[in-house]
Every structure is written in C-alpha cells, then in structure tokens.
C-alpha cells in the first residue's frame, strides 16, 4: 500500500455516540474529528501520522424533542427494549419545558452519551431518557421520563411499563405482542377508544351516512401505523364491510423509521 507509506495504523473504538460521518482536519500537529450524528456508535480504522496528535471536539449534552406523536411514541418503543422500563410522566407549560429538561439532566443525566451511560451502569446508577412531545406552537408539553434499573430515583414514584394499569400516553397504550416468534412492544388504542369507534361506525352505517363513514375510515387510517394500531384499524375496516360499506377502503401504512426530532442542547 504505497499511498500509506510512513503511516501507522491506529485502531480506534469510538463509543461516545459522536460519529456517523467523520471528517478529519489537519491543523499543524493535530487531527480533529468532527462529530456528526450524536446517536451513532462507529468502529473506525484510522491511519495516524507519526508526531500528529488525534483529538476530538466534545459534544454538548442534548435530548431530542418530538414534534409529532409518532416521533414521541417511536422513541419509547426504541428505549423500552434497551431496559428503560420504569417511568413517570406529566405535562409542563411550553415556557418551562426547557427548564424541566435541564433539571432532569442535572438529576438523572438524560443527555448523557452512550459511553457515560456505560459508566453510570457500571456504578449501579440508573440511566434515563426524556421523551418530550412538543409540537410547534404548543402551549403545553407532555413528557415521559424512562429509567433503567439502578440507584438515583429513590425520590420518584416510578411505575413499570409492563405492570397494570398499562402505560397509557398520548392516547395509546403500550402492550407486548409476538413478532416472528419473539415478544415485541407496540402501541394500540385503549379499549375505550375502540368501543367509541365501533359505536360510531355502527351509527353511521345504520343511518347510511356513507360520506361520514368514509371520513371516519380515513381518519382511522391516518393514525400512527404501529403494529397494534394497524391491526385494530384493519378490524374496524372489516366491521365497516360487514355493515354494508362497499367503497374502496383506505390504505393502511406500515410505520417507517422516523427521526426522534431535533435536539435540544442542555446546560
């Protein structure tokens, strides 16, 4: 490899959630890694030039802000299988939401990097993530604090996501289901919401208000496409068919991977 003559191969394990794309800049006798996506962990093989010091620019702690219910609920589904199974929830005015996030970071390290979380875990300290549903122009922000096993939450009255009553948030409840032979988590409409929809479909069908029924089915189809919600939507569509609705049914979409939202820098 003549192009690498005089270079020393240096194996680096980047475990501080800093790099999905790395730019290496030469400044005199140092190389600097520019952080990209703070969620990613990357194994990188870098060739170091003798006499040049490799440094990195530190990332400030931050937490994503979900602008939609889908983004907020998706982050919960991403976190619970990783051990974040204890929770508290609440609402806060939008004017005080950033202050609350900073308070939770100071108390529970919600903006810690993966490397910092490993250190906390090794010391028996619980890790935490803060999920904030904060749409544009919202007056109130709804939040959910999830935590792992460990010390540090003695002053909080935490609940477990898999104990009854189930975790219910943003109009949906968290449940387990079997997916390809293994248990997985999903969201679904609570029983009360499904009862109301069945009653509405029956009323619109019995009165032959098919334009209103079509609008109801469209609204059902546009709700977040989590496995549990989608299965319920299909059962509602079949109910409409049994009651005489003969028009084409709306398409049900599978939920694609969504961003957790732009990141709020924490102090």
mmCIF file with all atom_site columns, N, CA and C in Angstrom, residues 92-95 135-142:
data_model
loop_
_atom_site.group_PDB
_atom_site.id
_atom_site.type_symbol
_atom_site.label_atom_id
_atom_site.label_alt_id
_atom_site.label_comp_id
_atom_site.label_asym_id
_atom_site.label_entity_id
_atom_site.label_seq_id
_atom_site.pdbx_PDB_ins_code
_atom_site.Cartn_x
_atom_site.Cartn_y
_atom_site.Cartn_z
_atom_site.occupancy
_atom_site.B_iso_or_equiv
_atom_site.pdbx_formal_charge
_atom_site.auth_seq_id
_atom_site.auth_comp_id
_atom_site.auth_asym_id
_atom_site.auth_atom_id
_atom_site.pdbx_PDB_model_num
ATOM 1  N N  . UNK A 1 92  ? -46.047 20.004 31.210 1.00 0.00 ? 92  UNK A N  1
ATOM 2  C CA . UNK A 1 92  ? -45.407 21.239 31.644 1.00 0.00 ? 92  UNK A CA 1
ATOM 3  C C  . UNK A 1 92  ? -45.714 22.301 30.599 1.00 0.00 ? 92  UNK A C  1
ATOM 4  N N  . UNK A 1 93  ? -45.783 23.540 31.008 1.00 0.00 ? 93  UNK A N  1
ATOM 5  C CA . UNK A 1 93  ? -46.016 24.602 30.038 1.00 0.00 ? 93  UNK A CA 1
ATOM 6  C C  . UNK A 1 93  ? -44.823 24.699 29.100 1.00 0.00 ? 93  UNK A C  1
ATOM 7  N N  . UNK A 1 94  ? -45.085 25.083 27.861 1.00 0.00 ? 94  UNK A N  1
ATOM 8  C CA . UNK A 1 94  ? -44.003 25.175 26.880 1.00 0.00 ? 94  UNK A CA 1
ATOM 9  C C  . UNK A 1 94  ? -42.923 26.146 27.343 1.00 0.00 ? 94  UNK A C  1
ATOM 10 N N  . UNK A 1 95  ? -43.317 27.180 28.075 1.00 0.00 ? 95  UNK A N  1
ATOM 11 C CA . UNK A 1 95  ? -42.354 28.176 28.551 1.00 0.00 ? 95  UNK A CA 1
ATOM 12 C C  . UNK A 1 95  ? -41.375 27.586 29.564 1.00 0.00 ? 95  UNK A C  1
ATOM 13 N N  . UNK A 1 135 ? -45.132 19.758 20.001 1.00 0.00 ? 135 UNK A N  1
ATOM 14 C CA . UNK A 1 135 ? -45.448 20.239 18.651 1.00 0.00 ? 135 UNK A CA 1
ATOM 15 C C  . UNK A 1 135 ? -45.201 21.739 18.533 1.00 0.00 ? 135 UNK A C  1
ATOM 16 N N  . UNK A 1 136 ? -45.073 22.212 17.311 1.00 0.00 ? 136 UNK A N  1
ATOM 17 C CA . UNK A 1 136 ? -44.908 23.642 17.072 1.00 0.00 ? 136 UNK A CA 1
ATOM 18 C C  . UNK A 1 136 ? -46.123 24.390 17.618 1.00 0.00 ? 136 UNK A C  1
ATOM 19 N N  . UNK A 1 137 ? -45.860 25.516 18.256 1.00 0.00 ? 137 UNK A N  1
ATOM 20 C CA . UNK A 1 137 ? -46.915 26.389 18.800 1.00 0.00 ? 137 UNK A CA 1
ATOM 21 C C  . UNK A 1 137 ? -47.697 25.746 19.943 1.00 0.00 ? 137 UNK A C  1
ATOM 22 N N  . UNK A 1 138 ? -47.159 24.689 20.541 1.00 0.00 ? 138 UNK A N  1
ATOM 23 C CA . UNK A 1 138 ? -47.857 24.041 21.657 1.00 0.00 ? 138 UNK A CA 1
ATOM 24 C C  . UNK A 1 138 ? -47.821 24.931 22.895 1.00 0.00 ? 138 UNK A C  1
ATOM 25 N N  . UNK A 1 139 ? -48.910 24.947 23.631 1.00 0.00 ? 139 UNK A N  1
ATOM 26 C CA . UNK A 1 139 ? -48.974 25.679 24.894 1.00 0.00 ? 139 UNK A CA 1
ATOM 27 C C  . UNK A 1 139 ? -48.442 24.809 26.028 1.00 0.00 ? 139 UNK A C  1
ATOM 28 N N  . UNK A 1 140 ? -48.726 23.505 25.942 1.00 0.00 ? 140 UNK A N  1
ATOM 29 C CA . UNK A 1 140 ? -48.240 22.551 26.929 1.00 0.00 ? 140 UNK A CA 1
ATOM 30 C C  . UNK A 1 140 ? -47.400 21.472 26.257 1.00 0.00 ? 140 UNK A C  1
ATOM 31 N N  . UNK A 1 141 ? -46.442 20.959 26.994 1.00 0.00 ? 141 UNK A N  1
ATOM 32 C CA . UNK A 1 141 ? -45.577 19.879 26.521 1.00 0.00 ? 141 UNK A CA 1
ATOM 33 C C  . UNK A 1 141 ? -45.833 18.658 27.399 1.00 0.00 ? 141 UNK A C  1
ATOM 34 N N  . UNK A 1 142 ? -46.080 17.535 26.765 1.00 0.00 ? 142 UNK A N  1
ATOM 35 C CA . UNK A 1 142 ? -46.291 16.291 27.506 1.00 0.00 ? 142 UNK A CA 1
ATOM 36 C C  . UNK A 1 142 ? -44.984 15.506 27.512 1.00 0.00 ? 142 UNK A C  1
#
